[in-house]
Every structure is written in C-alpha cells, then in structure tokens.
XYZ file of C-alpha atoms in Angstrom:
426
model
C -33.552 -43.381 38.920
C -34.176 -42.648 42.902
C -30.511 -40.922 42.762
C -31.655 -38.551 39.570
C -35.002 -37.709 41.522
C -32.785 -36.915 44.292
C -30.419 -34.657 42.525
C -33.806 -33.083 40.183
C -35.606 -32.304 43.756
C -32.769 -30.532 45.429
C -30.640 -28.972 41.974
C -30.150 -25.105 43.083
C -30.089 -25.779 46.723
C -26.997 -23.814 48.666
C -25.430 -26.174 51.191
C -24.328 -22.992 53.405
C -28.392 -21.954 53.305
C -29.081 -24.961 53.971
C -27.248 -25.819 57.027
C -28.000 -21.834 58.318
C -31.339 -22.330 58.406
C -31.418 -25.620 59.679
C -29.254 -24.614 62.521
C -31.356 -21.515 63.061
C -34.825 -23.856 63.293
C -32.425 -26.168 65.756
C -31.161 -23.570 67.975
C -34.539 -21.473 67.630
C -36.916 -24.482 69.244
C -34.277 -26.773 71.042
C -34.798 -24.689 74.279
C -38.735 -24.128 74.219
C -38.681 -28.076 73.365
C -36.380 -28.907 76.916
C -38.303 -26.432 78.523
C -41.615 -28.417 78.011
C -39.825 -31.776 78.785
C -38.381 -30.859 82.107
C -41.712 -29.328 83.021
C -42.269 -32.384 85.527
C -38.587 -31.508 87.071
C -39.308 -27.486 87.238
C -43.071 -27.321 88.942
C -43.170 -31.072 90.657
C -46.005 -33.655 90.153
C -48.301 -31.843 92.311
C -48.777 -28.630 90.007
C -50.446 -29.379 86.411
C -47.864 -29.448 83.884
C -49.244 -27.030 81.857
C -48.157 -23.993 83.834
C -45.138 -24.443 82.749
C -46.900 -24.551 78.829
C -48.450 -21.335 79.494
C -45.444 -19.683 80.816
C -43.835 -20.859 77.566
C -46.125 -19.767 75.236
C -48.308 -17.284 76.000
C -45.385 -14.404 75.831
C -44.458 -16.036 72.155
C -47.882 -15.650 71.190
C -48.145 -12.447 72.428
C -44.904 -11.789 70.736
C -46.191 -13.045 67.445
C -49.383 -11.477 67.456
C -48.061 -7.870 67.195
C -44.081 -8.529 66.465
C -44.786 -8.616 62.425
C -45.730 -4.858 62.373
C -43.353 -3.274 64.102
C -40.228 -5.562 63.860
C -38.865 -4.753 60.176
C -37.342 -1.653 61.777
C -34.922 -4.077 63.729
C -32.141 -4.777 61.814
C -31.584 -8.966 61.432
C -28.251 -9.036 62.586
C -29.356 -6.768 66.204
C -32.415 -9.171 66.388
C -30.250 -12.435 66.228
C -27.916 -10.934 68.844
C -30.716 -9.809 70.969
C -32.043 -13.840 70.512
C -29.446 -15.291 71.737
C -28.911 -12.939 74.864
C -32.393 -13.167 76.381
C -32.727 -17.301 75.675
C -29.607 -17.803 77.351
C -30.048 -15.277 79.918
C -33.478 -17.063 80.576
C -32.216 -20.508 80.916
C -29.832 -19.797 83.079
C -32.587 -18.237 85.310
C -34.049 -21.437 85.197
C -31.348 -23.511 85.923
C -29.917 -21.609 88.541
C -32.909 -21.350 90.666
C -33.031 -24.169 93.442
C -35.671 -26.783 92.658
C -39.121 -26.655 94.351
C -37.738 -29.427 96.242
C -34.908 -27.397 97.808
C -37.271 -24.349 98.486
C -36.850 -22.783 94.713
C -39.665 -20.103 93.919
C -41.676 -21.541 90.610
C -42.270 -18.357 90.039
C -38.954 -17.211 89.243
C -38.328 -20.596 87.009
C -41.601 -19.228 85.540
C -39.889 -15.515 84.460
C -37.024 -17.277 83.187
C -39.488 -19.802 80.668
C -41.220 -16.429 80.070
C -37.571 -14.906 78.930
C -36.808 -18.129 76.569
C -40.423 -17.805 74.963
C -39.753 -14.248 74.475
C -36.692 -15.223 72.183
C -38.267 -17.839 70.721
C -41.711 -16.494 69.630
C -39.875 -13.668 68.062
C -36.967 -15.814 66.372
C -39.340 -17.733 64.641
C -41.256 -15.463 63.135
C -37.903 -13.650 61.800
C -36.175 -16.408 60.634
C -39.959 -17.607 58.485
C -39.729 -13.987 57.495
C -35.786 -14.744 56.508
C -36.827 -17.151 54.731
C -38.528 -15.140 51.820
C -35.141 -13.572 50.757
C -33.517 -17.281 50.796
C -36.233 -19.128 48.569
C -37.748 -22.628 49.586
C -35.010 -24.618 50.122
C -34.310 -22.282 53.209
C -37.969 -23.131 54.086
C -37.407 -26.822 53.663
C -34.523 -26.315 56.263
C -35.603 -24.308 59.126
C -38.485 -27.291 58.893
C -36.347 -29.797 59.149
C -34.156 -27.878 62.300
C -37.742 -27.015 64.047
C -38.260 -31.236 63.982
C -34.499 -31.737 64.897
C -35.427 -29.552 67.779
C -37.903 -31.639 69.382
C -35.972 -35.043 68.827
C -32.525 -33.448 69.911
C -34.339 -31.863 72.757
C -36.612 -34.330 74.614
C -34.537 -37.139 73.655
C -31.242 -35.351 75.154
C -32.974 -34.081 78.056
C -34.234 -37.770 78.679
C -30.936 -39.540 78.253
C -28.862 -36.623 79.925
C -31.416 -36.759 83.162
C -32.426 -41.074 82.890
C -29.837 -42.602 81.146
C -26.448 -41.040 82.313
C -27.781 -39.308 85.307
C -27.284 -35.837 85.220
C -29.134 -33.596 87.221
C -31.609 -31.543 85.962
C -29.297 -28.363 86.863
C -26.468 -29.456 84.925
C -28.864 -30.508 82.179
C -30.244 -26.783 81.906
C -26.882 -25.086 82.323
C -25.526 -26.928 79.664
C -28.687 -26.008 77.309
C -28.217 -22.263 78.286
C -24.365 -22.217 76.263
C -27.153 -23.421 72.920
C -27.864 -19.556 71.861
C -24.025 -19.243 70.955
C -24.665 -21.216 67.836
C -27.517 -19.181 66.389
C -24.875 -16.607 66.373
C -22.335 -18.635 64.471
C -24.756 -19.465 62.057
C -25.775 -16.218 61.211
C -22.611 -14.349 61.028
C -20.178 -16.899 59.946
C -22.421 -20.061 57.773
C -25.515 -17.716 56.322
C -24.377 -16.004 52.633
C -25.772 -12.391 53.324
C -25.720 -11.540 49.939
C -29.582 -12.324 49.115
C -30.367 -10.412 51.924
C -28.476 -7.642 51.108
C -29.769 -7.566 47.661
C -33.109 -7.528 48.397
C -33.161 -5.157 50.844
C -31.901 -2.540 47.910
C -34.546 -4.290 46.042
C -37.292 -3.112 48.549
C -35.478 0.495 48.105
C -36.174 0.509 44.280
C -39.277 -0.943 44.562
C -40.934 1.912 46.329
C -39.601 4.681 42.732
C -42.161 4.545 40.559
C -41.945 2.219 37.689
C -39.346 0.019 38.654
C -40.512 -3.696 38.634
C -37.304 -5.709 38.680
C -37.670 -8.700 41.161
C -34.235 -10.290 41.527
C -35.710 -13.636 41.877
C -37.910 -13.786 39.135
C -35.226 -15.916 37.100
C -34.947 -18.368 39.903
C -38.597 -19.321 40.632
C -38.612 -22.352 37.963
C -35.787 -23.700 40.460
C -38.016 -23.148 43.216
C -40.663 -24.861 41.955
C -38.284 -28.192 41.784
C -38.836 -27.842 45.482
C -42.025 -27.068 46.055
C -44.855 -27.644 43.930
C -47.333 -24.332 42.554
C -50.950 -24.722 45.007
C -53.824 -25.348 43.318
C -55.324 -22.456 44.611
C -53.130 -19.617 43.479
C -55.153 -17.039 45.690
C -53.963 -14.797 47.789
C -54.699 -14.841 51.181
C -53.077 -11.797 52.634
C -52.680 -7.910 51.689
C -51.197 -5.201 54.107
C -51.988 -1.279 53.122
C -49.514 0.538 54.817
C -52.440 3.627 55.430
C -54.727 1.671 58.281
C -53.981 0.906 61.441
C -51.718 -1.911 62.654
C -54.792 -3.416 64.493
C -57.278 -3.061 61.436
C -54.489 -4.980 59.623
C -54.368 -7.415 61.959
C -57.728 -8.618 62.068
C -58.344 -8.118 58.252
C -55.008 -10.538 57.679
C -56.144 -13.214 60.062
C -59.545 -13.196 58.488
C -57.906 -13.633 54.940
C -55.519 -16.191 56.149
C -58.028 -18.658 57.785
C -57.829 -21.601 55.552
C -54.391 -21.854 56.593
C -54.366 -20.701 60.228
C -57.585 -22.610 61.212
C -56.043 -26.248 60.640
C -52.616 -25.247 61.881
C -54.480 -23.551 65.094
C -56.521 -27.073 65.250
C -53.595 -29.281 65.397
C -51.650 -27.619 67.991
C -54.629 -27.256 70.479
C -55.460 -31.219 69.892
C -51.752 -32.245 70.034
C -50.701 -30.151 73.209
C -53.303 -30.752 75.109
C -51.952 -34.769 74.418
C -48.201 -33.960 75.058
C -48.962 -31.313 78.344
C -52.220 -32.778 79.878
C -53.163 -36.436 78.501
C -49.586 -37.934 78.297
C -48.599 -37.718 82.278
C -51.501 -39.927 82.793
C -51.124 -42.101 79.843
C -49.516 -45.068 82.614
C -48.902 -48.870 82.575
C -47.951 -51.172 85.456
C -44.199 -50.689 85.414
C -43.201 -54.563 84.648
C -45.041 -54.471 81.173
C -43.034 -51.937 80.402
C -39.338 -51.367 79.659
C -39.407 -48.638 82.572
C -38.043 -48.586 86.301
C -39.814 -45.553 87.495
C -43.503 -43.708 86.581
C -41.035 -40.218 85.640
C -40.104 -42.419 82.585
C -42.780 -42.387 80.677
C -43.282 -38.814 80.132
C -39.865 -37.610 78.599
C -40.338 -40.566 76.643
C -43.592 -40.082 75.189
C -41.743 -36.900 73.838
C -39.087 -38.095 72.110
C -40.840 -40.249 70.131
C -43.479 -37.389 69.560
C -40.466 -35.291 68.555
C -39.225 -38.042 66.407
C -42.481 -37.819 64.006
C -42.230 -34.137 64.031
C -38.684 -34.362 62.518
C -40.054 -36.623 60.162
C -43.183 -34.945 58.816
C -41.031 -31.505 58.952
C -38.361 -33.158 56.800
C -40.758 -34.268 54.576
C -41.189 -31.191 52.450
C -38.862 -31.767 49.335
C -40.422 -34.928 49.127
C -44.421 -34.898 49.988
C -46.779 -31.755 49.755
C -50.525 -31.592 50.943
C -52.382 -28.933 49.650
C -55.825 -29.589 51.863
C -54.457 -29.679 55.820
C -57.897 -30.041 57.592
C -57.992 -33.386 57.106
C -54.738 -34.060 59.111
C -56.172 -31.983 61.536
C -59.319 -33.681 61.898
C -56.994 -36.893 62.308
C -54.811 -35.141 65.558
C -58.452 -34.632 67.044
C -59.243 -38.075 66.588
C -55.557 -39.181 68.055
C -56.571 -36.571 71.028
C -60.414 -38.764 71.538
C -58.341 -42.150 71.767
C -55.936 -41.143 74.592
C -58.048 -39.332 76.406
C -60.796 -42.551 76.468
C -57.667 -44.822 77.188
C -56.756 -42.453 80.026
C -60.252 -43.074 81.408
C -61.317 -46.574 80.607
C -57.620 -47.849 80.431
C -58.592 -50.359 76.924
C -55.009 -50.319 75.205
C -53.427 -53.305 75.868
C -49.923 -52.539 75.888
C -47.551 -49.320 76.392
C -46.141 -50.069 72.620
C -49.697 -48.890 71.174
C -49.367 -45.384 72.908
C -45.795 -45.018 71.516
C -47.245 -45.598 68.191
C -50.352 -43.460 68.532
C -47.802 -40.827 69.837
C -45.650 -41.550 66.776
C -48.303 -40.944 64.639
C -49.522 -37.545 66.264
C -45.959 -35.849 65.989
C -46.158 -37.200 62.283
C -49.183 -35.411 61.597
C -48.497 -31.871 63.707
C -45.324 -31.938 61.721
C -47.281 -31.773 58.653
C -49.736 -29.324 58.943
C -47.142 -26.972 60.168
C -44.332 -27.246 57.429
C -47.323 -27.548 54.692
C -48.880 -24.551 56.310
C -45.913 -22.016 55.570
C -45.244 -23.703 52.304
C -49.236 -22.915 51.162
C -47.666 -19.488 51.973
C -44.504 -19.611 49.901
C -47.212 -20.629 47.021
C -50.026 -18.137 47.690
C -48.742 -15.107 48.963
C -47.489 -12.416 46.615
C -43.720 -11.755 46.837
C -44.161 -7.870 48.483
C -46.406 -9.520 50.795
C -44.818 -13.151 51.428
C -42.371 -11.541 54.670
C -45.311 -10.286 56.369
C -47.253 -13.247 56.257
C -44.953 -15.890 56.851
C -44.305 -13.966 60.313
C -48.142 -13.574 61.383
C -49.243 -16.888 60.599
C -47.097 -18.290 63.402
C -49.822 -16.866 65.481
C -51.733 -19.467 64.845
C -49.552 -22.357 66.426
C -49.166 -20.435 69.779
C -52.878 -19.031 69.660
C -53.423 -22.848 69.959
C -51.077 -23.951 72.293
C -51.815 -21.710 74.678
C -55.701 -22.591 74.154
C -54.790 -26.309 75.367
C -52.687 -24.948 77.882
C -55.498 -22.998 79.867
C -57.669 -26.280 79.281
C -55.291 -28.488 80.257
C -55.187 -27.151 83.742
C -58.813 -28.690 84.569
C -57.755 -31.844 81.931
C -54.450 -33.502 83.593
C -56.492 -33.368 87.193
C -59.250 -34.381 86.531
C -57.862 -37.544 84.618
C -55.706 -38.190 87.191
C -58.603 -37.952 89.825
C -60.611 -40.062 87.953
C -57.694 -43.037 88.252
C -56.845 -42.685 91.442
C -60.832 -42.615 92.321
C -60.586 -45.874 90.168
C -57.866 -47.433 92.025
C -55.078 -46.375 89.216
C -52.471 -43.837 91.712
C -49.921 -43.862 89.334
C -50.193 -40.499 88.463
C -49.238 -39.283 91.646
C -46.342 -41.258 91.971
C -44.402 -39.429 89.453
C-alpha cells in the first residue's frame, strides 16, 4: 500500500526535471551555505560573525527586491551563464585572498561574499520563476536541492576543514569549480521544451481572444503533488501601466500572509545560526569535541540536516497556516538565547536537538511558502510572484544580521563577565 502511495504521489513526475532542478537548488545555495560556515575562518573570532551574514545577504536582497521587474528581458540561458561566472569568480576572490591571520584585507573577502550573493539572490529567484513553466514537481525539487545545500555545504566544509584537514584555502578553491554544474544542468539534464512552449504561449496570449493554456490538461497531475489551498485567493496582481515601485509595494502588501511568516522565521533562525550559536559552548570533555572551533560548523550541519528534511518534505506533508511554525522558531530563538545567558541545558546533545528542530521548522515555512504560491497565484501571474516573494527570506536575514552585531557580543561579554571565556577562545 506505502509503494502505491508512493507511485500515486509522484505519477507524472520527469526524472530529467527532477534531477535539473534539484541540482539547480544544490548548486544555487551550496556556496552562500559554505560562505556562512567558514565565516569564523574568513573575519576571525574577534569580528562578529555576522559581517560576514550581511555581506552575504544584503546584495541578494537587494537583488531580489527589484530583480523580478526588470529581469524577464534576460534570456534564461544568458542568466545561468552569467550565474555561474560571477559565483565562481567571487569565491575565488575569497579564497585567494590571504587570511586575516596572514595580513588578508576582510574587506576584499567581503567583495568577493558580496559577488557570490549577487549570483545567488538572483539565481533563486529565476530558477522559483523556472519553476512555473516546469509544474510542482520542479518545485518539490529545487526544495529538496536548497536543503541538500545546507547539509552538503556545512557538513563538507566541516569534515573537509576538521576531519581530513584541509585548509580553509583549498576548501574554498575547491567550492569555486561548483558553478560548472549549474551549467551542465541547464544545458545538457533540463528538457527545454516546456520552456520553449510557453514562452510562444506568452506570445499568443497577448492576441486577443486566445485563451489556450498548455497546461491546463496537466493540472489534475499536479494536484497529485500538491494539494489545492483552502484559500484559493489571490494574493498578487501586476498591471503592466504603473510604476515598477507602485507595483512593488502594492504586491508586498497583497502577499503578506505569506511573506510575514517566511520573513519571521528567517530573522528568528539567523539570528540563532550567526549570533546565538558561537556562544552556545560546553566544557570541552562533555562533549565529543577537541577544540571550541568545533562546535560552530557543527551546529550547522545538523541545522542543515533539518532543512533538507522539512524541504524534502513537500510531496509528502503540506501546511496551509505557516505562522504557527513561525511562532515556534521564535520560541526555539527565546531558549538559546536564555541558555546562552543562564547556561540551564544540561548537556551539548539538547542544543543539537533544539538545533535539529529549528532547521526542521525554517525548512517548512519556506518550501510551504512558495507552494501557497503554486496554489494561489493565477497562472499569468504565478512567475512574478514566485520571484518577489524571495524577498522576504533575505529582508529577514539581513534584519538578524544588523541585530546580531550588538547580540553575539554582548552574549559573549556577559560569559566572560560570568567567568564562561569560551567564546573567545575560538
């Protein structure tokens, strides 16, 4: 019976879609997510780790906040060429710049984060966008990639710099080669043939009377996948007469119910993973760590591991109401930072849960939030919206990111003022 659920949930899905898109979400995130993980390696203990957030996210916001009404006129193919060039160009800024230990400039680390972000803020909203022509499953995969991103990430960037040794130079050059297989997904795995079609589609669209939608015979496949909303409203309307800035505002206002919990989670859950988790430390022999480093490219694999999860999750489990996971990341965000002050869990093991459990719900609200989309959204508009939303995640990590410079020192202050100097022995 569990087989024939299997087989009902994923009938019409293309295995070459499938994979594209999942490789696309991989190759899309991998980078921002080794970025954030060597942020202890690239600024040093002494400079709050969030810089290094900020420089990663604010051009991706920035990126993402005006990208969606101008960036139709780039052709996809150009635009995953042009994604691939700047990420890898910008890593290899990074990695080729001595470390602050050897004299290196931060800031020109910094400009190459600020490169990768570039790529990566306006990848993702593409490749959502991309999505639209592809149908859910393609959804359902680029989720599953983003998640594979984080675990594949911070857990190879932990190994590659703990477990086998590698310096963090070697780690980052090798990262920088990435980019290549964005490319091969695109041009040799992805069929183009929905995109092409639809793209006539949009052609006939615009002659007056013509109302064929080539997908119209598929959606009772799609809906296998992923399950009608509810609330069949839609939340988002362009009019191609006002002003890209009246738009803007008039689309975020109309999208709030979904970019208000998504917004939430990411401002409670960074300002864990940048500001909260480098002081989240245990005396080193009740733990299974040798050095104080350990514990924060740790803490983000296994936040990365509940990400995967939740983002893989879609096929199977849909929520329709994402405040209340929200509301449950704050609450995750109240219990470390209490710990971090009064010190009250007893054991290392309970933070790797509690971390467990916050990459299992940010994983949710985000994959839930573009599938509320998928289900809302009319199909002329779906494109557009899918893109702008992801304004919402970077609108909040950059939010925790300027907080979190006052949050990590002060915590860490308030230990060492306490007798706890761990943090500074990082």
């Amino acid at each position: 019976m569990f087989s024939a659920r299997l087989r009902s949930i994923f009938s019409g899905a293309d295995l070459r879609v499938c994979t594209a898109f999942w490789l696309f979400g991989l190759i899309n995130n991998v980078l921002y997510v080794i970025i954030l993980s060597a942020a202890l390696d690239l600024v040093g203990p002494s400079v709050p780790k969030s810089v290094v957030l900020l420089a990663d996210v604010i051009p991706s916001f920035l990126m993402k906040l005006v990208a969606p009404y101008f960036i139709h006129v780039v052709p996809y193919p150009l635009r995953v060429i042009l994604f691939a060039l700047i990420s890898a160009w910008g890593m290899l800024l990074i990695a080729l710049t001595p470390a602050y230990t050897d004299g290196g400039t931060i800031t020109t680390k910094m400009a190459g984060v600020v490169l990768a972000s570039l790529s990566s803020g306006a990848g993702e909203l593409s490749f959502l966008g991309l999505t639209h022509y592809y149908g859910p499953f393609s959804l359902a995969a680029w989720g599953s990639g983003t998640g594979g991103a984080g675990l594949i990430g911070a857990g190879a960037y932990a190994i590659a710099t703990t477990t086998v040794g590698m310096s963090v130079k070697a780690s980052l050059l090798a990262s920088a080669s990435l980019p290549i297989v964005m490319l091969f997904s695109f041009f040799l795995v992805l069929p183009r043939g929905p995109l092409s079609q639809n793209r006539g589609t949009k052609i006939l669209d615009e002659i007056p009377g013509h109302e064929e939608d080539i997908y119209d015979d598929a959606e009772p496949e799609n809906r296998g996948l992923l399950s009608e909303s509810p609330n069949g409203s839609t939340i988002m309307r362009t009019n191609n007469n006002t002003s890209w800035t009246t738009g803007l505002v008039r689309n975020l206002r109309r999208s709030r119910s979904l970019i208000l919990p998504l917004f939430l989670v990411y401002v409670a859950e960074y300002l864990i993973n940048q500001s909260v988790a480098p002081t989240l430390l245990f005396p080193l022999h009740s733990t299974p760590f040798r050095h104080f480093r350990s514990f924060y490219p740790t803490y983000a694999t296994i936040y990365q591991l509940g990400v995967f999860i939740s983002r893989s999750s879609i096929p199977f489990v849909r929520i329709h109401h994402l405040y209340p996971p929200s509301f449950l990341q704050c609450l995750n965000l109240l219990v470390l930072v209490l710990h971090s002050l009064y010190y009250f869990l007893p054991s290392v093991y309970v933070v790797f849960a509690i971390v467990l459990w916050e990459g299992l719900l940010g994983g949710l609200v985000y994959v839930n939030t573009f599938a509320e989309i998928g289900d809302q959204v009319p199909k002329e508009e779906r494109e557009f919206a899918l893109g702008a939303t992801t304004v919402s995640d970077s609108g909040g990590i950059m939010v925790a990111g300027l907080i979190g410079l006052w949050v990590e020192t002060w915590l860490c202050k308030w230990q060492v003022n306490r007798g706890r100097d761990w943090c500074t022995r990082l």
